[in-house]
Amino acid sequence: MEDLKLFDAEYKFMDIIWELEPINSTELTKVCRKKLGWKKSTTYTMIRKLSERGILKNENATVTVMVKREQVQKYESEVLLEDKFDGSLPIFLATFLQDKKLSKEEAKEIQKMIEEATK
Amino acid sequence: MEDLKLFDAEYKFMDIIWELEPINSTELTKVCRKKLGWKKSTTYTMIRKLSERGILKNENATVTVMVKREQVQKYESEVLLEDKFDGSLPIFLATFLQDKKLSKEEAKEIQKMIEEATK
DNA sequence: GTTTTTAGTTTATCACGGTAAACCTGTACT
DNA sequence: AGTACAGGTTTACCGTGATAAACTAAAAAC
């Protein structure tokens, strides 16, 4: 699979694209100038690098994504769990929930998801 | 609070220390040489940088940690959730659990933790 | 008393992520 | 014909994380 690891600047950039795609590339340079303070060439460099990796596509001056936000989120979660928590969701939760309180709604939502993921 | 963000090399290094601390610094250079392929000076550079940040301590040639593994794990989890999932545990879980199955034991464990974190 | 080892510090190199200047080509407008 | 702008590419600089060479000083071993 393509490498879904996004560096910080790449992620900030993708965040904009996920929100606005499909978007004209010149328009995108303007948004990035405003939101990230980037020069035009910086945006085009990013576009090129990310298309080389199959993360997005630039055709006829229109930028569209090849990889959905969720795929990246999932990938990042799995890497974190794998690297830092021995791949164990219970261990992750035990650590994460320390000193935290959940609302009844959140708890219910989660219980339901857990049930549905149980074989 | 001190900055708990650890870079990749720092984390690999801390992994060793969390396992072996308290450990003599010369001994540590040998372990790092073996497990990470590092030269002695690299290990000492790491020791110095991490002690400047209050992550560990080196006294009388004995290295001990000031920050437990769990604190870093928790910090990293919170940053990921905050940055990538809008700080929402349900959203995180919905994404993470896609195409995943949990064993009955895992599910039970998790249900219990959720209950206990509910006010 | 000389060599070896321990326990570091100072200083430097290198790779790479982040950012951009400079340049180029085509097209639309005047 | 000349200017303006869209839509890029080529090339490069800069900061910093990762790694280490070279040097030092004290203690231990011989």
mmCIF file of N, CA and C in Angstrom, chain B residues 1-118:
data_model
loop_
_atom_site.group_PDB
_atom_site.id
_atom_site.type_symbol
_atom_site.label_atom_id
_atom_site.label_comp_id
_atom_site.label_asym_id
_atom_site.label_seq_id
_atom_site.Cartn_x
_atom_site.Cartn_y
_atom_site.Cartn_z
ATOM 1 N N MET B 1 3.870 22.543 31.789
ATOM 2 C CA MET B 1 4.479 21.188 31.846
ATOM 3 C C MET B 1 5.604 21.039 30.819
ATOM 4 N N GLU B 2 6.520 20.179 31.131
ATOM 5 C CA GLU B 2 7.579 19.926 30.144
ATOM 6 C C GLU B 2 6.941 19.386 28.868
ATOM 7 N N ASP B 3 7.661 19.542 27.808
ATOM 8 C CA ASP B 3 7.139 19.051 26.547
ATOM 9 C C ASP B 3 7.379 17.546 26.451
ATOM 10 N N LEU B 4 6.306 16.825 26.394
ATOM 11 C CA LEU B 4 6.421 15.370 26.400
ATOM 12 C C LEU B 4 6.554 14.779 25.003
ATOM 13 N N LYS B 5 6.554 15.652 24.014
ATOM 14 C CA LYS B 5 6.691 15.117 22.657
ATOM 15 C C LYS B 5 8.073 14.516 22.451
ATOM 16 N N LEU B 6 8.105 13.248 22.115
ATOM 17 C CA LEU B 6 9.375 12.584 21.843
ATOM 18 C C LEU B 6 9.493 12.290 20.357
ATOM 19 N N PHE B 7 10.636 12.626 19.785
ATOM 20 C CA PHE B 7 10.883 12.276 18.390
ATOM 21 C C PHE B 7 11.208 10.794 18.293
ATOM 22 N N ASP B 8 11.197 10.283 17.074
ATOM 23 C CA ASP B 8 11.329 8.842 16.897
ATOM 24 C C ASP B 8 12.547 8.255 17.591
ATOM 25 N N ALA B 9 13.701 8.875 17.352
ATOM 26 C CA ALA B 9 14.926 8.345 17.945
ATOM 27 C C ALA B 9 14.866 8.447 19.466
ATOM 28 N N GLU B 10 14.289 9.528 19.939
ATOM 29 C CA GLU B 10 14.163 9.701 21.381
ATOM 30 C C GLU B 10 13.290 8.614 21.981
ATOM 31 N N TYR B 11 12.235 8.292 21.264
ATOM 32 C CA TYR B 11 11.332 7.274 21.803
ATOM 33 C C TYR B 11 11.987 5.894 21.849
ATOM 34 N N LYS B 12 12.692 5.566 20.786
ATOM 35 C CA LYS B 12 13.381 4.273 20.771
ATOM 36 C C LYS B 12 14.352 4.180 21.942
ATOM 37 N N PHE B 13 15.006 5.302 22.165
ATOM 38 C CA PHE B 13 15.975 5.396 23.262
ATOM 39 C C PHE B 13 15.280 5.234 24.617
ATOM 40 N N MET B 14 14.212 5.984 24.801
ATOM 41 C CA MET B 14 13.484 5.917 26.070
ATOM 42 C C MET B 14 12.916 4.525 26.309
ATOM 43 N N ASP B 15 12.540 3.860 25.240
ATOM 44 C CA ASP B 15 12.016 2.508 25.368
ATOM 45 C C ASP B 15 13.013 1.612 26.095
ATOM 46 N N ILE B 16 14.258 1.767 25.724
ATOM 47 C CA ILE B 16 15.315 0.989 26.366
ATOM 48 C C ILE B 16 15.449 1.382 27.827
ATOM 49 N N ILE B 17 15.419 2.663 28.083
ATOM 50 C CA ILE B 17 15.614 3.140 29.446
ATOM 51 C C ILE B 17 14.459 2.757 30.357
ATOM 52 N N TRP B 18 13.251 2.898 29.835
ATOM 53 C CA TRP B 18 12.101 2.504 30.651
ATOM 54 C C TRP B 18 12.215 1.039 31.064
ATOM 55 N N GLU B 19 12.798 0.251 30.184
ATOM 56 C CA GLU B 19 12.905 -1.168 30.492
ATOM 57 C C GLU B 19 14.017 -1.436 31.502
ATOM 58 N N LEU B 20 15.100 -0.689 31.406
ATOM 59 C CA LEU B 20 16.287 -1.062 32.172
ATOM 60 C C LEU B 20 16.625 -0.153 33.355
ATOM 61 N N GLU B 21 15.986 0.986 33.444
ATOM 62 C CA GLU B 21 16.359 1.942 34.492
ATOM 63 C C GLU B 21 16.094 1.369 35.877
ATOM 64 N N PRO B 22 16.839 1.787 36.893
ATOM 65 C CA PRO B 22 18.013 2.650 36.786
ATOM 66 C C PRO B 22 19.166 1.907 36.146
ATOM 67 N N ILE B 23 19.906 2.599 35.307
ATOM 68 C CA ILE B 23 20.999 1.926 34.607
ATOM 69 C C ILE B 23 22.233 2.823 34.574
ATOM 70 N N ASN B 24 23.355 2.218 34.714
ATOM 71 C CA ASN B 24 24.628 2.935 34.638
ATOM 72 C C ASN B 24 24.839 3.462 33.223
ATOM 73 N N SER B 25 25.350 4.675 33.116
ATOM 74 C CA SER B 25 25.416 5.323 31.804
ATOM 75 C C SER B 25 26.349 4.614 30.827
ATOM 76 N N THR B 26 27.465 4.127 31.307
ATOM 77 C CA THR B 26 28.365 3.390 30.421
ATOM 78 C C THR B 26 27.699 2.110 29.931
ATOM 79 N N GLU B 27 27.029 1.467 30.849
ATOM 80 C CA GLU B 27 26.268 0.269 30.480
ATOM 81 C C GLU B 27 25.231 0.628 29.409
ATOM 82 N N LEU B 28 24.597 1.763 29.585
ATOM 83 C CA LEU B 28 23.577 2.213 28.626
ATOM 84 C C LEU B 28 24.168 2.432 27.231
ATOM 85 N N THR B 29 25.373 3.007 27.180
ATOM 86 C CA THR B 29 25.994 3.196 25.864
ATOM 87 C C THR B 29 26.199 1.845 25.174
ATOM 88 N N LYS B 30 26.495 0.832 25.966
ATOM 89 C CA LYS B 30 26.716 -0.494 25.380
ATOM 90 C C LYS B 30 25.417 -1.102 24.862
ATOM 91 N N VAL B 31 24.364 -0.934 25.625
ATOM 92 C CA VAL B 31 23.065 -1.448 25.188
ATOM 93 C C VAL B 31 22.627 -0.740 23.906
ATOM 94 N N CYS B 32 22.821 0.578 23.858
ATOM 95 C CA CYS B 32 22.401 1.339 22.677
ATOM 96 C C CYS B 32 23.261 0.987 21.467
ATOM 97 N N ARG B 33 24.514 0.756 21.701
ATOM 98 C CA ARG B 33 25.396 0.293 20.625
ATOM 99 C C ARG B 33 24.832 -0.990 20.029
ATOM 100 N N LYS B 34 24.390 -1.865 20.893
ATOM 101 C CA LYS B 34 23.908 -3.161 20.438
ATOM 102 C C LYS B 34 22.510 -3.074 19.813
ATOM 103 N N LYS B 35 21.600 -2.423 20.521
ATOM 104 C CA LYS B 35 20.205 -2.440 20.066
ATOM 105 C C LYS B 35 19.894 -1.383 19.007
ATOM 106 N N LEU B 36 20.609 -0.258 19.047
ATOM 107 C CA LEU B 36 20.302 0.815 18.103
ATOM 108 C C LEU B 36 21.452 1.108 17.148
ATOM 109 N N GLY B 37 22.615 0.488 17.405
ATOM 110 C CA GLY B 37 23.768 0.752 16.552
ATOM 111 C C GLY B 37 24.387 2.115 16.800
ATOM 112 N N TRP B 38 24.161 2.691 17.955
ATOM 113 C CA TRP B 38 24.665 4.032 18.251
ATOM 114 C C TRP B 38 26.080 4.025 18.812
ATOM 115 N N LYS B 39 26.831 5.079 18.448
ATOM 116 C CA LYS B 39 28.126 5.299 19.067
ATOM 117 C C LYS B 39 27.900 5.864 20.472
ATOM 118 N N LYS B 40 28.942 5.739 21.269
ATOM 119 C CA LYS B 40 28.884 6.217 22.644
ATOM 120 C C LYS B 40 28.429 7.673 22.731
ATOM 121 N N SER B 41 29.025 8.529 21.887
ATOM 122 C CA SER B 41 28.705 9.956 22.000
ATOM 123 C C SER B 41 27.248 10.250 21.657
ATOM 124 N N THR B 42 26.700 9.444 20.773
ATOM 125 C CA THR B 42 25.292 9.632 20.436
ATOM 126 C C THR B 42 24.423 9.396 21.671
ATOM 127 N N THR B 43 24.726 8.342 22.362
ATOM 128 C CA THR B 43 23.957 8.055 23.578
ATOM 129 C C THR B 43 24.089 9.185 24.594
ATOM 130 N N TYR B 44 25.315 9.687 24.784
ATOM 131 C CA TYR B 44 25.487 10.775 25.747
ATOM 132 C C TYR B 44 24.772 12.054 25.297
ATOM 133 N N THR B 45 24.783 12.286 23.993
ATOM 134 C CA THR B 45 24.042 13.452 23.489
ATOM 135 C C THR B 45 22.560 13.324 23.830
ATOM 136 N N MET B 46 22.033 12.150 23.615
ATOM 137 C CA MET B 46 20.627 11.902 23.949
ATOM 138 C C MET B 46 20.369 12.099 25.438
ATOM 139 N N ILE B 47 21.233 11.540 26.237
ATOM 140 C CA ILE B 47 21.069 11.681 27.690
ATOM 141 C C ILE B 47 21.007 13.160 28.058
ATOM 142 N N ARG B 48 21.938 13.922 27.505
ATOM 143 C CA ARG B 48 21.991 15.342 27.863
ATOM 144 C C ARG B 48 20.726 16.086 27.429
ATOM 145 N N LYS B 49 20.341 15.868 26.182
ATOM 146 C CA LYS B 49 19.165 16.573 25.682
ATOM 147 C C LYS B 49 17.901 16.216 26.467
ATOM 148 N N LEU B 50 17.766 14.947 26.766
ATOM 149 C CA LEU B 50 16.558 14.543 27.486
ATOM 150 C C LEU B 50 16.593 14.992 28.943
ATOM 151 N N SER B 51 17.795 15.106 29.525
ATOM 152 C CA SER B 51 17.787 15.604 30.905
ATOM 153 C C SER B 51 17.513 17.105 30.933
ATOM 154 N N GLU B 52 18.020 17.821 29.924
ATOM 155 C CA GLU B 52 17.695 19.253 29.854
ATOM 156 C C GLU B 52 16.190 19.479 29.825
ATOM 157 N N ARG B 53 15.493 18.531 29.220
ATOM 158 C CA ARG B 53 14.036 18.671 29.135
ATOM 159 C C ARG B 53 13.308 18.032 30.308
ATOM 160 N N GLY B 54 14.070 17.524 31.264
ATOM 161 C CA GLY B 54 13.427 16.954 32.448
ATOM 162 C C GLY B 54 12.772 15.608 32.216
ATOM 163 N N ILE B 55 13.148 14.949 31.122
ATOM 164 C CA ILE B 55 12.568 13.640 30.834
ATOM 165 C C ILE B 55 13.277 12.559 31.635
ATOM 166 N N LEU B 56 14.592 12.734 31.783
ATOM 167 C CA LEU B 56 15.334 11.791 32.616
ATOM 168 C C LEU B 56 16.396 12.521 33.407
ATOM 169 N N LYS B 57 17.156 11.761 34.171
ATOM 170 C CA LYS B 57 18.146 12.333 35.061
ATOM 171 C C LYS B 57 19.384 11.476 34.980
ATOM 172 N N ASN B 58 20.539 12.127 35.020
ATOM 173 C CA ASN B 58 21.787 11.364 35.040
ATOM 174 C C ASN B 58 22.619 11.857 36.212
ATOM 175 N N GLU B 59 22.690 11.041 37.235
ATOM 176 C CA GLU B 59 23.416 11.436 38.456
ATOM 177 C C GLU B 59 24.321 10.316 38.894
ATOM 178 N N ASN B 60 25.584 10.675 39.162
ATOM 179 C CA ASN B 60 26.578 9.664 39.548
ATOM 180 C C ASN B 60 26.584 8.511 38.556
ATOM 181 N N ALA B 61 26.533 8.899 37.291
ATOM 182 C CA ALA B 61 26.599 7.905 36.220
ATOM 183 C C ALA B 61 25.434 6.922 36.232
ATOM 184 N N THR B 62 24.377 7.321 36.896
ATOM 185 C CA THR B 62 23.187 6.472 36.896
ATOM 186 C C THR B 62 22.027 7.219 36.249
ATOM 187 N N VAL B 63 21.463 6.596 35.257
ATOM 188 C CA VAL B 63 20.362 7.218 34.526
ATOM 189 C C VAL B 63 19.032 6.694 35.049
ATOM 190 N N THR B 64 18.166 7.609 35.415
ATOM 191 C CA THR B 64 16.821 7.243 35.835
ATOM 192 C C THR B 64 15.822 8.149 35.114
ATOM 193 N N VAL B 65 14.594 7.677 35.008
ATOM 194 C CA VAL B 65 13.591 8.475 34.301
ATOM 195 C C VAL B 65 12.852 9.395 35.264
ATOM 196 N N MET B 66 12.416 10.519 34.735
ATOM 197 C CA MET B 66 11.583 11.439 35.510
ATOM 198 C C MET B 66 10.151 11.353 35.007
ATOM 199 N N VAL B 67 10.007 10.846 33.796
ATOM 200 C CA VAL B 67 8.687 10.764 33.162
ATOM 201 C C VAL B 67 8.405 9.308 32.817
ATOM 202 N N LYS B 68 7.322 8.813 33.330
ATOM 203 C CA LYS B 68 6.968 7.418 33.112
ATOM 204 C C LYS B 68 6.438 7.200 31.701
ATOM 205 N N ARG B 69 6.599 6.000 31.241
ATOM 206 C CA ARG B 69 6.101 5.627 29.919
ATOM 207 C C ARG B 69 4.629 5.989 29.771
ATOM 208 N N GLU B 70 3.875 5.732 30.784
ATOM 209 C CA GLU B 70 2.433 6.000 30.711
ATOM 210 C C GLU B 70 2.109 7.464 30.462
ATOM 211 N N GLN B 71 2.910 8.342 31.032
ATOM 212 C CA GLN B 71 2.648 9.764 30.814
ATOM 213 C C GLN B 71 2.817 10.120 29.349
ATOM 214 N N VAL B 72 3.847 9.549 28.746
ATOM 215 C CA VAL B 72 4.091 9.829 27.332
ATOM 216 C C VAL B 72 3.009 9.196 26.466
ATOM 217 N N GLN B 73 2.657 7.970 26.794
ATOM 218 C CA GLN B 73 1.598 7.297 26.035
ATOM 219 C C GLN B 73 0.316 8.120 26.090
ATOM 220 N N LYS B 74 -0.016 8.561 27.279
ATOM 221 C CA LYS B 74 -1.244 9.343 27.454
ATOM 222 C C LYS B 74 -1.163 10.631 26.647
ATOM 223 N N TYR B 75 -0.032 11.300 26.751
ATOM 224 C CA TYR B 75 0.155 12.539 26.020
ATOM 225 C C TYR B 75 -0.015 12.331 24.510
ATOM 226 N N GLU B 76 0.641 11.312 24.002
ATOM 227 C CA GLU B 76 0.565 11.033 22.567
ATOM 228 C C GLU B 76 -0.862 10.706 22.134
ATOM 229 N N SER B 77 -1.559 9.963 22.957
ATOM 230 C CA SER B 77 -2.937 9.617 22.627
ATOM 231 C C SER B 77 -3.782 10.867 22.562
ATOM 232 N N GLU B 78 -3.605 11.722 23.551
ATOM 233 C CA GLU B 78 -4.414 12.936 23.594
ATOM 234 C C GLU B 78 -4.125 13.840 22.396
ATOM 235 N N VAL B 79 -2.869 13.937 22.028
ATOM 236 C CA VAL B 79 -2.512 14.755 20.874
ATOM 237 C C VAL B 79 -3.151 14.179 19.611
ATOM 238 N N LEU B 80 -3.054 12.879 19.446
ATOM 239 C CA LEU B 80 -3.659 12.261 18.256
ATOM 240 C C LEU B 80 -5.164 12.504 18.224
ATOM 241 N N LEU B 81 -5.814 12.222 19.323
ATOM 242 C CA LEU B 81 -7.265 12.422 19.367
ATOM 243 C C LEU B 81 -7.613 13.882 19.102
ATOM 244 N N GLU B 82 -6.882 14.771 19.753
ATOM 245 C CA GLU B 82 -7.147 16.200 19.603
ATOM 246 C C GLU B 82 -6.956 16.643 18.153
ATOM 247 N N ASP B 83 -5.794 16.302 17.583
ATOM 248 C CA ASP B 83 -5.456 16.780 16.239
ATOM 249 C C ASP B 83 -6.248 16.102 15.139
ATOM 250 N N LYS B 84 -6.484 14.817 15.288
ATOM 251 C CA LYS B 84 -7.028 14.071 14.171
ATOM 252 C C LYS B 84 -8.492 13.687 14.338
ATOM 253 N N PHE B 85 -8.995 13.709 15.558
ATOM 254 C CA PHE B 85 -10.372 13.256 15.769
ATOM 255 C C PHE B 85 -11.193 14.266 16.546
ATOM 256 N N ASP B 86 -10.748 15.506 16.472
ATOM 257 C CA ASP B 86 -11.550 16.548 17.091
ATOM 258 C C ASP B 86 -11.737 16.292 18.590
ATOM 259 N N GLY B 87 -10.796 15.553 19.154
ATOM 260 C CA GLY B 87 -10.845 15.261 20.583
ATOM 261 C C GLY B 87 -11.928 14.283 21.004
ATOM 262 N N SER B 88 -12.548 13.650 20.027
ATOM 263 C CA SER B 88 -13.679 12.777 20.362
ATOM 264 C C SER B 88 -13.308 11.300 20.361
ATOM 265 N N LEU B 89 -13.454 10.677 21.521
ATOM 266 C CA LEU B 89 -13.169 9.241 21.620
ATOM 267 C C LEU B 89 -14.138 8.417 20.766
ATOM 268 N N PRO B 90 -15.417 8.702 20.777
ATOM 269 C CA PRO B 90 -16.328 7.937 19.905
ATOM 270 C C PRO B 90 -15.921 7.996 18.433
ATOM 271 N N ILE B 91 -15.561 9.180 17.951
ATOM 272 C CA ILE B 91 -15.151 9.269 16.550
ATOM 273 C C ILE B 91 -13.908 8.426 16.298
ATOM 274 N N PHE B 92 -12.974 8.536 17.220
ATOM 275 C CA PHE B 92 -11.757 7.713 17.103
ATOM 276 C C PHE B 92 -12.117 6.234 17.007
ATOM 277 N N LEU B 93 -12.933 5.773 17.926
ATOM 278 C CA LEU B 93 -13.260 4.345 17.967
ATOM 279 C C LEU B 93 -14.022 3.907 16.721
ATOM 280 N N ALA B 94 -14.929 4.730 16.278
ATOM 281 C CA ALA B 94 -15.687 4.383 15.080
ATOM 282 C C ALA B 94 -14.727 4.132 13.926
ATOM 283 N N THR B 95 -13.734 5.002 13.791
ATOM 284 C CA THR B 95 -12.768 4.851 12.707
ATOM 285 C C THR B 95 -11.856 3.655 12.950
ATOM 286 N N PHE B 96 -11.374 3.576 14.161
ATOM 287 C CA PHE B 96 -10.404 2.512 14.470
ATOM 288 C C PHE B 96 -11.008 1.120 14.340
ATOM 289 N N LEU B 97 -12.251 0.986 14.723
ATOM 290 C CA LEU B 97 -12.855 -0.351 14.768
ATOM 291 C C LEU B 97 -13.359 -0.841 13.417
ATOM 292 N N GLN B 98 -13.309 0.043 12.408
ATOM 293 C CA GLN B 98 -13.742 -0.412 11.086
ATOM 294 C C GLN B 98 -12.981 -1.659 10.667
ATOM 295 N N ASP B 99 -13.729 -2.655 10.222
ATOM 296 C CA ASP B 99 -13.123 -3.909 9.748
ATOM 297 C C ASP B 99 -12.319 -4.613 10.834
ATOM 298 N N LYS B 100 -12.634 -4.323 12.075
ATOM 299 C CA LYS B 100 -11.908 -5.023 13.153
ATOM 300 C C LYS B 100 -12.908 -5.798 14.008
ATOM 301 N N LYS B 101 -12.400 -6.901 14.520
ATOM 302 C CA LYS B 101 -13.211 -7.680 15.440
ATOM 303 C C LYS B 101 -12.508 -7.740 16.792
ATOM 304 N N LEU B 102 -13.314 -7.707 17.829
ATOM 305 C CA LEU B 102 -12.765 -7.812 19.178
ATOM 306 C C LEU B 102 -13.116 -9.179 19.755
ATOM 307 N N SER B 103 -12.239 -9.704 20.558
ATOM 308 C CA SER B 103 -12.573 -10.941 21.254
ATOM 309 C C SER B 103 -13.540 -10.608 22.393
ATOM 310 N N LYS B 104 -14.228 -11.624 22.855
ATOM 311 C CA LYS B 104 -15.163 -11.409 23.966
ATOM 312 C C LYS B 104 -14.457 -10.825 25.182
ATOM 313 N N GLU B 105 -13.241 -11.279 25.413
ATOM 314 C CA GLU B 105 -12.506 -10.802 26.593
ATOM 315 C C GLU B 105 -12.184 -9.315 26.457
ATOM 316 N N GLU B 106 -11.699 -8.952 25.290
ATOM 317 C CA GLU B 106 -11.378 -7.541 25.070
ATOM 318 C C GLU B 106 -12.620 -6.680 25.267
ATOM 319 N N ALA B 107 -13.711 -7.131 24.663
ATOM 320 C CA ALA B 107 -14.951 -6.366 24.737
ATOM 321 C C ALA B 107 -15.374 -6.162 26.187
ATOM 322 N N LYS B 108 -15.315 -7.235 26.937
ATOM 323 C CA LYS B 108 -15.717 -7.176 28.347
ATOM 324 C C LYS B 108 -14.842 -6.176 29.104
ATOM 325 N N GLU B 109 -13.555 -6.300 28.886
ATOM 326 C CA GLU B 109 -12.594 -5.415 29.545
ATOM 327 C C GLU B 109 -12.919 -3.951 29.248
ATOM 328 N N ILE B 110 -13.188 -3.715 27.976
ATOM 329 C CA ILE B 110 -13.451 -2.343 27.553
ATOM 330 C C ILE B 110 -14.759 -1.829 28.148
ATOM 331 N N GLN B 111 -15.786 -2.661 28.066
ATOM 332 C CA GLN B 111 -17.080 -2.246 28.632
ATOM 333 C C GLN B 111 -16.917 -1.815 30.078
ATOM 334 N N LYS B 112 -16.135 -2.570 30.802
ATOM 335 C CA LYS B 112 -15.945 -2.266 32.226
ATOM 336 C C LYS B 112 -15.263 -0.903 32.396
ATOM 337 N N MET B 113 -14.244 -0.668 31.599
ATOM 338 C CA MET B 113 -13.523 0.602 31.715
ATOM 339 C C MET B 113 -14.428 1.781 31.373
ATOM 340 N N ILE B 114 -15.245 1.574 30.354
ATOM 341 C CA ILE B 114 -16.148 2.662 29.949
ATOM 342 C C ILE B 114 -17.128 2.979 31.082
ATOM 343 N N GLU B 115 -17.664 1.926 31.644
ATOM 344 C CA GLU B 115 -18.582 2.126 32.768
ATOM 345 C C GLU B 115 -17.927 2.941 33.878
ATOM 346 N N GLU B 116 -16.732 2.540 34.200
ATOM 347 C CA GLU B 116 -16.062 3.207 35.321
ATOM 348 C C GLU B 116 -15.696 4.655 35.033
ATOM 349 N N ALA B 117 -15.586 4.973 33.757
ATOM 350 C CA ALA B 117 -15.230 6.360 33.406
ATOM 351 C C ALA B 117 -16.473 7.220 33.209
ATOM 352 N N THR B 118 -17.639 6.610 33.421
ATOM 353 C CA THR B 118 -18.879 7.367 33.207
ATOM 354 C C THR B 118 -19.339 8.003 34.509
#
